[in-house]
Each structure stands twice: as C-alpha cells, then as structure tokens.
Amino acid sequence: MTFTSFTFVTKPAAVMAALAVAGCTVTPQPLTVTQLNAIADDRAARAIGPGQEPVTQSIDLYEAMARAIKYNLDHQVELKQEALKLSELRLSESDMLPDLVANAAYTDRDNTPGASSQSILSGNQSLEPSRSTDRDVLNSDLTLSWDVLDFGLSYVRAKQNADKVLIATEQRRSAINRIIEDVRTAYWRAVIAQRLLGRLKTLEASAQRSLAQAERQAGDRSGAPRDAMIYQRDLLTVMRAAQELRRDLGVAKNQLAALMNLPQNQPFKLAVPASHNQKVPLVRTSSEELAKMAFRNRPELREITYRMRINEQEKDIGLLEALPSLKAFIGVNTSSNDFLYNQDWVSYGAKASWNLMRLPTYPRRLKTNEAGQKLLDARALALTQAIATQVFVSKARVVSLRGEYATAQKLARVNTQIARQTVSEAESGALGPRDVVTEQMNAILADLRRDVTYADLQNAYA
C-alpha cells in the first residue's frame, strides 16, 4: 500500500518535473528576412547623420581632412570607445564608497511557532511548549558598512581604469593619424582623376578609331602592313598603361567619399590646383630628430606605456588581496515581532577575515606580472625599431620621390611640346592624324604619371 501510494504520488511529480524542464528549454531563434531587411534599412539610413553639413562648394585638402575627422565612422567608433572607458572610470570610482544596504524580510506560517526544552542532566522536559515569535513577522534594517581592503582594491582598479581612458585616447589619436594619411593619399589621386580622366576618355575614343583604321589597313594590305602593325602595338601599349592608371585612379573619389562619410552616389567636386602650382613637400628635419619625435608622440608607443603601468599596478592588487580584510558596520534595525522587548535597535561591530590560501599564490602572481611586463617591454622595443625604420624609409622615399617628380615634370613638359608640334605638322600635312593621336596619348599618359608620382610623394610625406 505504501509503495502504491508512493508510485501514485511520484508519477504526477515526474510529469510536473518534465514539464518544468521542457518549459526551461530555449530554442535558438534566427533573425527573419523581414527583421534583417528592417535592420539593414535602419543602419543604412543612420550611416549618414542628419546633422552632417552638406557639400556646397569644391572641397580642398584641408576641408576633406576636417570632414573626415568630424564625420568618419571609424573615428566615431573610437570616440564612443573613449566615452565608454570614461564612463567605466566614473563607475569604478563609486566602488570606493561605503556600502549602504537596506533589507526587508517578511515571513508567515500556517501554524503557531513554538518550542520546548529538555534538561541536559535529567532528560526531562524543563519547559512546556511556548513561543517567542509571531506567526507573521516583518524584519527590516539599514546597514552602513565599509571594508578597508575593498576600498584599497577599488582605488587601484580605478587608477587602472583611468589609464584605460588614456589608452582609448591614444587609440583615437592613432585612428585620426590613419584617417589623415588616407585622406591625403585619396585626395590627390582623386584630383588626378578629376583633372585628367575626362581628357583621357576623349582621347581613348580617338585612339580606338585610329586603331580600327590600322587594323583594316593591316588586313586589306592597302598600305605597309608592318607599319600598321607597329602602330597598333605602340598605340595599344600606351592605351594599356593609361587603362591601368585609370583603373587605380577611378575609385579614388569613392574612397575619399567614404573617408568623409559622404553617400557614394553623391556628386561632389574637388578644388583642383593647377599642376604647375603643386607644392613639393619638404622635410628639413633630420631623420634622427624625426625618429625622436615619433618615439615621444606616436600613439602606439604611448599605449604600450600605459599598459605597462596597468600591469605594474597588478602587483598592488595581488598584495592587497593577500592581506586580511577589516570590515566595520553600523545599522538600524526594526521588527514587527511583538514578543521582542526592544523592537527597534542599533547594531554595530567589526569583522576581520583573512583568506590564507592567497598567501602561497602571491609569488606566482608576481612571476606572472613580471612575465607580462617583459612581454610589453619587448613589444615596445620591437615597435620602436619598426617606427624608426618607418621614419627613415619615409624620409628616404620623400627625397627619392622629389627627384622622380622633377623628372616626371620634365617628361610631361617634353611630351606636351611634342604633341603640340605633332598637331602643327599634321595641320601642315607633314604628319597624319594617327601620329597626333599617339603623341596626345603619350602626353596625357606622362601627365598621369607625373601626378601619380606627386600623389605618392604626398603619401610618403604623410
């Protein structure tokens, strides 16, 4: 009978337990197509902020830099990261405050609480059952406590969070440096595209007609086939070089628009300086002085220094955690139990505790901290060497590209003169139209190469 009753009670309990477990099961819910479309539309709409200033005039280099710093989304990410770290610092400062905890507890039961006592000596009941507590009781208290060890740990961690704010600042500076460098490069390549690709497209149409004519001449042997094929080869060589440059330059304006966070379909014009007014950047400071300046100012090196300081503070945290904790408290209490003589009272005291298992682990923490410090120092040295190499190589590239740019300027000037002379001779009948097309293509190709060299010079200077 007992077994049957147990079985009768157990089966419903098992069913209820199974239902409870099934109710706690969570099934992954992937995003629906509708949700994905809504998310995509929302992000696309918010990518360009409503407060972004419209483009009303031609954009020069410095306006492009200003727009990139103000509206570039990568920079916005770094700004939000810095704000988050600052908020975490303010939050960690509150951990140093004492704890003020309010408690309230209500209890009730279906019968009267009570108890009796038994004599230890005789084993007889020494007190008839009695109670000292109401059936329903509400207890509450408000306690102020302060742990000296927690205060020390919170203080050190707040100092670490302050260094993390500085790290976020350096990461934002590094992002700005990258953006400025990318803007400078993209701007000058986009200037080339705006200034020359229209002319190149017009000449390519003429070149295609001349090329078709030469192909017909070589096919029907109406003239010297070898001369026609050599002309095709020379013209195709020039066209291929021009197309390669156009391929590289054609996306420069899109890249610049992305850096300034402009819509890709928004037309805008650049303030294009005349090719003869392009200033050649000069670096008068020695490479050694530039390297020292980089060692002082590069965000990457500063970031490692702050990380080393955070790692050094881990020693203080390990030491504090190995020390005994002293906690003092004071609180006001109240109870609804009518059997209490004093239903309201103030309590106070102190408590000391010591986790002795932290002592043997402290030397290991010191070794781990020292290993982390050595790793950060090695990274700093490697980065210092890499930055020094970057500075010296960039300085050498600037000097080399200045020479290349001077040569490219002369070559472009010569090719322009040849093209003009060819046009004059063609007008007088001394040369044919095919020669004009070839020399004009050579002239614009030389202009393209000159300006690409200037863009590379600006990139090396950046």
XYZ file of C-alpha atoms in Angstrom:
462
model
C 0.000 0.000 0.000
C 2.805 2.343 0.847
C 4.624 1.518 -2.415
C 1.441 2.083 -4.410
C 0.876 5.445 -2.776
C 4.458 6.425 -3.413
C 4.101 5.441 -7.059
C 0.853 7.393 -7.315
C 2.497 10.492 -5.900
C 5.739 10.096 -7.867
C 4.181 9.865 -11.339
C 2.492 13.295 -11.230
C 5.640 14.744 -9.711
C 7.697 13.282 -12.522
C 5.277 14.696 -15.092
C 5.444 18.113 -13.466
C 9.235 17.970 -13.369
C 9.357 17.026 -17.044
C 7.027 19.898 -17.926
C 9.158 22.298 -15.894
C 12.342 21.161 -17.659
C 10.638 21.463 -21.038
C 9.472 24.941 -20.114
C 13.049 25.993 -19.358
C 14.356 24.833 -22.755
C 15.383 27.708 -25.042
C 15.435 27.217 -28.816
C 17.708 29.446 -30.972
C 15.609 31.936 -32.929
C 17.446 33.231 -36.032
C 16.541 36.617 -37.447
C 13.827 36.540 -40.072
C 14.181 38.035 -43.530
C 11.810 40.828 -42.518
C 13.886 41.639 -39.460
C 17.116 41.579 -41.456
C 15.650 43.920 -44.053
C 14.449 46.309 -41.344
C 17.844 46.270 -39.631
C 19.665 46.852 -42.921
C 17.374 49.760 -43.848
C 17.764 51.310 -40.399
C 21.555 51.144 -40.447
C 21.764 52.442 -43.994
C 19.522 55.377 -43.047
C 21.558 56.228 -39.938
C 25.019 55.856 -41.535
C 24.819 59.459 -42.732
C 23.927 61.615 -39.743
C 21.129 64.205 -40.107
C 23.409 66.935 -38.761
C 26.122 66.362 -41.349
C 26.920 69.541 -43.246
C 26.032 69.361 -46.956
C 28.661 69.895 -49.630
C 28.037 73.299 -51.175
C 31.375 74.044 -52.853
C 34.512 72.408 -54.103
C 36.383 70.514 -51.416
C 40.058 71.212 -50.883
C 42.518 69.026 -48.994
C 42.039 70.633 -45.587
C 38.253 70.608 -45.775
C 38.439 66.933 -46.708
C 40.589 66.301 -43.620
C 38.203 68.290 -41.401
C 35.165 66.445 -42.726
C 36.884 63.095 -42.224
C 37.809 63.868 -38.615
C 34.271 65.099 -37.873
C 32.168 62.536 -39.720
C 34.319 59.446 -40.356
C 32.575 56.448 -38.810
C 35.807 54.736 -37.725
C 36.663 57.868 -35.774
C 33.154 57.866 -34.302
C 33.749 54.318 -33.078
C 36.928 55.426 -31.307
C 35.076 58.382 -29.769
C 32.388 56.058 -28.422
C 35.078 53.724 -27.095
C 36.748 56.610 -25.270
C 33.401 57.720 -23.826
C 32.722 54.159 -22.648
C 36.078 53.949 -20.858
C 35.437 57.308 -19.203
C 32.029 56.092 -18.046
C 33.622 52.929 -16.642
C 36.092 55.111 -14.733
C 33.271 57.136 -13.175
C 31.511 53.886 -12.290
C 34.630 52.384 -10.693
C 35.017 55.485 -8.507
C 31.700 54.660 -6.838
C 33.136 51.280 -5.757
C 35.315 53.144 -3.226
C 32.229 54.379 -1.338
C 30.880 52.511 1.721
C 28.002 50.065 1.237
C 24.582 51.203 2.448
C 22.262 48.190 2.282
C 18.549 48.145 3.093
C 16.998 44.740 3.884
C 13.385 43.739 4.460
C 12.082 40.224 5.090
C 8.522 39.045 5.708
C 7.722 35.548 6.969
C 4.457 33.797 7.779
C 3.381 30.221 8.549
C 0.179 28.184 8.811
C 0.555 27.300 12.498
C 1.891 28.799 15.678
C 5.675 28.739 16.095
C 6.885 27.374 19.381
C 9.361 25.121 21.104
C 10.059 23.285 24.335
C 13.341 22.484 26.058
C 14.873 19.394 27.612
C 17.162 19.179 30.602
C 20.654 18.020 29.763
C 21.097 16.487 33.231
C 17.810 14.618 33.715
C 16.497 14.386 30.222
C 13.115 15.652 31.359
C 11.172 18.374 29.636
C 12.016 21.526 31.515
C 9.597 23.929 29.782
C 6.181 23.487 28.346
C 5.886 24.388 24.657
C 5.961 28.140 24.256
C 6.599 30.715 21.576
C 8.538 33.955 21.358
C 7.734 34.876 17.776
C 4.592 35.970 15.998
C 3.287 33.836 13.176
C 3.925 36.638 10.706
C 6.993 38.819 11.180
C 8.431 41.744 9.185
C 12.105 42.462 9.857
C 13.989 45.351 8.254
C 17.336 47.037 8.661
C 19.549 49.699 7.127
C 23.268 48.918 7.461
C 26.285 51.036 6.568
C 29.484 49.022 6.120
C 32.981 49.800 4.924
C 35.675 47.297 4.011
C 39.212 48.697 4.146
C 40.549 46.046 1.765
C 37.770 46.592 -0.784
C 38.481 50.320 -0.679
C 42.171 49.738 -1.481
C 41.335 47.327 -4.321
C 38.735 49.717 -5.746
C 41.212 52.592 -5.621
C 43.876 50.682 -7.553
C 41.348 49.428 -10.109
C 40.061 52.979 -10.566
C 43.634 54.057 -11.353
C 43.826 51.253 -13.924
C 40.563 52.404 -15.474
C 41.993 55.924 -15.662
C 44.911 54.543 -17.681
C 42.422 52.676 -19.885
C 40.796 56.039 -20.664
C 44.221 57.314 -21.760
C 44.711 54.172 -23.877
C 41.375 54.837 -25.604
C 42.514 58.411 -26.236
C 45.731 57.182 -27.854
C 43.782 54.702 -29.976
C 41.594 57.577 -31.160
C 44.713 59.626 -31.994
C 46.055 56.669 -33.941
C 42.777 56.442 -35.866
C 42.964 60.161 -36.673
C 46.522 59.737 -37.957
C 45.429 56.899 -40.242
C 42.432 58.877 -41.486
C 44.504 61.982 -42.254
C 47.068 59.898 -44.105
C 44.377 58.084 -46.108
C 42.600 61.366 -46.909
C 45.804 62.947 -48.180
C 46.501 59.976 -50.438
C 42.918 59.604 -51.711
C 42.524 63.346 -52.269
C 45.491 63.717 -54.572
C 44.590 60.601 -56.534
C 41.023 61.860 -56.860
C 42.387 65.231 -58.064
C 44.281 63.390 -60.799
C 41.132 61.517 -61.785
C 39.044 64.689 -61.918
C 41.661 66.622 -63.846
C 42.785 64.087 -66.452
C 40.430 61.120 -66.787
C 37.905 63.137 -68.808
C 40.593 64.082 -71.331
C 41.828 60.506 -71.343
C 38.363 59.162 -72.134
C 38.042 61.526 -75.108
C 41.456 60.551 -76.442
C 40.731 56.852 -75.959
C 37.743 57.207 -78.274
C 40.011 58.760 -80.930
C 42.605 56.075 -80.296
C 40.012 53.343 -80.802
C 39.084 54.831 -84.190
C 42.737 55.076 -85.227
C 43.307 51.521 -84.022
C 40.371 50.213 -86.084
C 41.681 52.032 -89.129
C 45.140 50.499 -88.644
C 43.606 47.041 -88.259
C 41.720 47.462 -91.538
C 44.910 48.672 -93.241
C 46.830 45.648 -91.971
C 44.008 43.317 -93.011
C 43.436 44.515 -96.596
C 47.135 45.336 -97.124
C 46.214 48.729 -98.544
C 49.387 50.201 -97.080
C 52.526 48.922 -95.446
C 51.213 46.116 -93.191
C 54.289 46.141 -90.964
C 53.987 49.860 -90.293
C 50.290 49.431 -89.476
C 51.040 46.596 -87.019
C 53.854 48.542 -85.349
C 51.484 51.470 -84.965
C 48.894 49.156 -83.409
C 51.484 47.803 -80.984
C 52.651 51.245 -79.919
C 49.130 52.580 -79.543
C 47.948 49.514 -77.597
C 50.943 49.783 -75.274
C 50.096 53.382 -74.485
C 46.399 52.567 -74.076
C 47.122 49.666 -71.716
C 49.314 51.841 -69.499
C 46.632 54.529 -69.459
C 43.916 51.994 -68.616
C 45.962 50.609 -65.729
C 46.334 54.091 -64.284
C 42.649 54.815 -64.833
C 41.716 51.603 -63.021
C 43.742 52.653 -59.973
C 42.537 56.255 -60.031
C 38.893 55.592 -60.850
C 37.987 54.535 -57.298
C 39.946 57.301 -55.532
C 36.928 59.595 -55.351
C 34.803 56.807 -53.891
C 37.483 56.161 -51.271
C 37.614 59.853 -50.406
C 33.817 59.991 -50.118
C 33.899 57.028 -47.725
C 36.551 58.711 -45.586
C 34.407 61.862 -45.364
C 31.269 59.713 -44.809
C 29.540 61.074 -47.896
C 26.978 58.943 -49.773
C 28.643 57.056 -52.604
C 26.056 58.331 -55.080
C 26.508 61.992 -54.094
C 28.417 64.031 -56.685
C 30.994 66.498 -55.450
C 33.884 68.411 -56.934
C 37.401 68.869 -55.641
C 39.359 72.092 -55.609
C 41.912 71.146 -58.238
C 45.132 73.167 -58.136
C 46.978 73.744 -61.368
C 49.668 71.145 -61.979
C 52.390 73.815 -62.031
C 51.211 75.178 -58.660
C 51.508 71.888 -56.779
C 53.845 72.446 -53.857
C 56.556 69.879 -53.343
C 56.634 68.974 -49.621
C 59.980 69.465 -47.930
C 61.227 67.705 -44.798
C 64.054 69.797 -43.384
C 64.266 67.936 -40.058
C 66.868 65.176 -39.850
C 65.764 61.549 -39.689
C 67.218 61.224 -36.178
C 65.140 64.150 -34.888
C 62.049 62.819 -36.641
C 62.583 59.419 -35.007
C 62.902 61.003 -31.551
C 59.744 62.974 -32.200
C 57.953 59.768 -33.207
C 59.176 57.962 -30.070
C 57.642 60.721 -27.954
C 54.385 61.204 -29.826
C 53.342 58.001 -31.570
C 50.071 56.774 -30.001
C 51.113 53.131 -30.270
C 54.148 53.640 -28.024
C 52.174 55.696 -25.522
C 49.517 52.987 -25.409
C 52.095 50.327 -24.517
C 53.481 52.577 -21.767
C 50.021 52.902 -20.225
C 49.537 49.126 -20.457
C 52.843 48.633 -18.650
C 51.618 50.956 -15.900
C 48.382 48.976 -15.598
C 50.356 45.742 -15.418
C 52.596 47.229 -12.717
C 49.528 48.076 -10.644
C 48.530 44.404 -10.672
C 51.304 43.899 -8.072
C 49.413 46.184 -5.685
C 46.186 44.289 -6.329
C 47.871 40.960 -5.619
C 49.376 42.299 -2.387
C 46.064 43.748 -1.183
C 44.241 40.510 -1.921
C 46.789 38.630 0.204
C 46.200 40.889 3.235
C 43.475 40.394 5.861
C 40.230 42.266 5.403
C 38.724 44.515 8.082
C 35.063 45.408 7.753
C 33.205 47.780 10.090
C 29.436 48.211 10.089
C 26.636 50.088 11.814
C 22.938 49.639 11.205
C 19.455 50.467 12.412
C 17.009 47.556 12.792
C 13.280 47.169 13.341
C 10.972 44.175 13.720
C 7.208 43.693 13.927
C 7.616 40.785 16.373
C 5.528 41.817 19.417
C 7.369 39.356 21.656
C 10.594 41.347 21.411
C 11.262 43.641 24.333
C 13.035 46.142 22.005
C 11.552 46.181 18.528
C 13.948 48.882 17.327
C 17.681 48.849 17.928
C 21.054 49.950 16.558
C 23.741 47.351 15.841
C 27.419 47.927 15.192
C 30.613 45.981 15.083
C 33.652 44.951 13.081
C 34.744 41.797 11.325
C 38.189 40.645 10.250
C 38.782 37.876 7.724
C 41.856 36.508 6.010
C 41.931 34.179 3.052
C 45.154 32.340 3.861
C 45.097 30.491 0.525
C 46.038 33.777 -1.182
C 49.456 33.829 0.527
C 51.074 30.890 -1.318
C 49.739 32.157 -4.690
C 51.212 35.657 -4.266
C 54.756 34.729 -5.501
C 53.209 33.126 -8.581
C 51.267 36.297 -9.280
C 54.478 38.281 -9.042
C 56.168 35.983 -11.575
C 53.183 36.250 -13.933
C 53.230 40.027 -13.577
C 56.944 40.149 -14.304
C 56.476 37.969 -17.402
C 53.716 40.295 -18.630
C 55.933 43.314 -18.046
C 58.756 41.743 -20.046
C 56.347 40.957 -22.895
C 55.098 44.548 -23.016
C 58.676 45.842 -22.908
C 59.637 43.548 -25.797
C 56.656 44.814 -27.807
C 57.674 48.398 -27.070
C 61.225 47.749 -28.287
C 60.005 45.991 -31.439
C 57.560 48.819 -32.164
C 60.269 51.419 -31.515
C 62.514 49.766 -34.063
C 59.664 49.479 -36.561
C 58.793 53.163 -36.142
C 62.431 54.182 -36.554
C 62.600 52.155 -39.767
C 59.346 53.702 -40.959
C 60.644 57.221 -40.328
C 63.980 56.662 -42.081
C 62.347 54.853 -45.025
C 59.682 57.560 -45.373
C 62.312 60.298 -45.311
C 64.306 58.453 -47.973
C 61.152 57.939 -50.059
C 60.325 61.645 -49.880
C 63.808 62.553 -51.108
C 63.667 59.924 -53.869
C 60.154 60.829 -54.980
C 61.028 64.512 -55.133
C 63.669 63.588 -57.705
C 61.239 61.323 -59.552
C 58.618 64.052 -59.557
C 61.069 66.586 -61.009
C 61.914 64.110 -63.784
C 58.227 63.342 -64.379
C 57.511 67.071 -64.663
C 60.185 67.481 -67.320
C 58.991 64.401 -69.186
C 55.396 65.637 -69.143
C 56.514 69.048 -70.388
C 58.512 67.459 -73.237
C 55.642 65.173 -74.228
C 53.254 68.128 -74.263
C 55.616 70.053 -76.544
C 55.947 67.023 -78.831
C 52.166 66.670 -79.004
C 51.771 70.360 -79.897
C 54.475 70.109 -82.549
C 52.824 66.999 -83.966
C 49.494 68.802 -84.220
C 51.194 71.705 -86.076
C 52.895 69.342 -88.507
C 49.667 67.415 -89.054
C 47.865 70.643 -89.882
C 50.549 71.404 -92.465
C 50.214 67.902 -93.933
C 53.650 66.670 -92.879
C 52.181 64.038 -90.483
C 48.976 62.020 -90.391
C 46.188 62.052 -87.795
C 47.405 58.748 -86.366
C 50.621 60.407 -85.213
C 48.581 63.114 -83.492
C 46.543 60.545 -81.563
C 49.656 58.631 -80.450
C 51.508 61.703 -79.238
C 48.473 63.112 -77.485
C 48.042 59.777 -75.704
C 51.722 59.851 -74.735
C 51.329 63.403 -73.431
C 48.339 62.660 -71.234
C 49.975 59.439 -70.052
C 53.028 61.453 -68.996
C 50.735 63.893 -67.180
C 49.080 60.995 -65.391
C 52.404 59.507 -64.354
C 53.625 62.903 -63.159
C 50.544 63.387 -60.985
C 50.642 59.816 -59.675
C 54.228 60.419 -58.640
C 53.085 63.567 -56.864
C 50.365 61.588 -55.070
C 52.990 59.036 -53.981
C 55.160 61.920 -52.774
C 52.281 63.261 -50.681
C 51.674 59.775 -49.283
C 55.327 59.391 -48.277
C 55.242 62.857 -46.693
C 52.128 61.872 -44.704
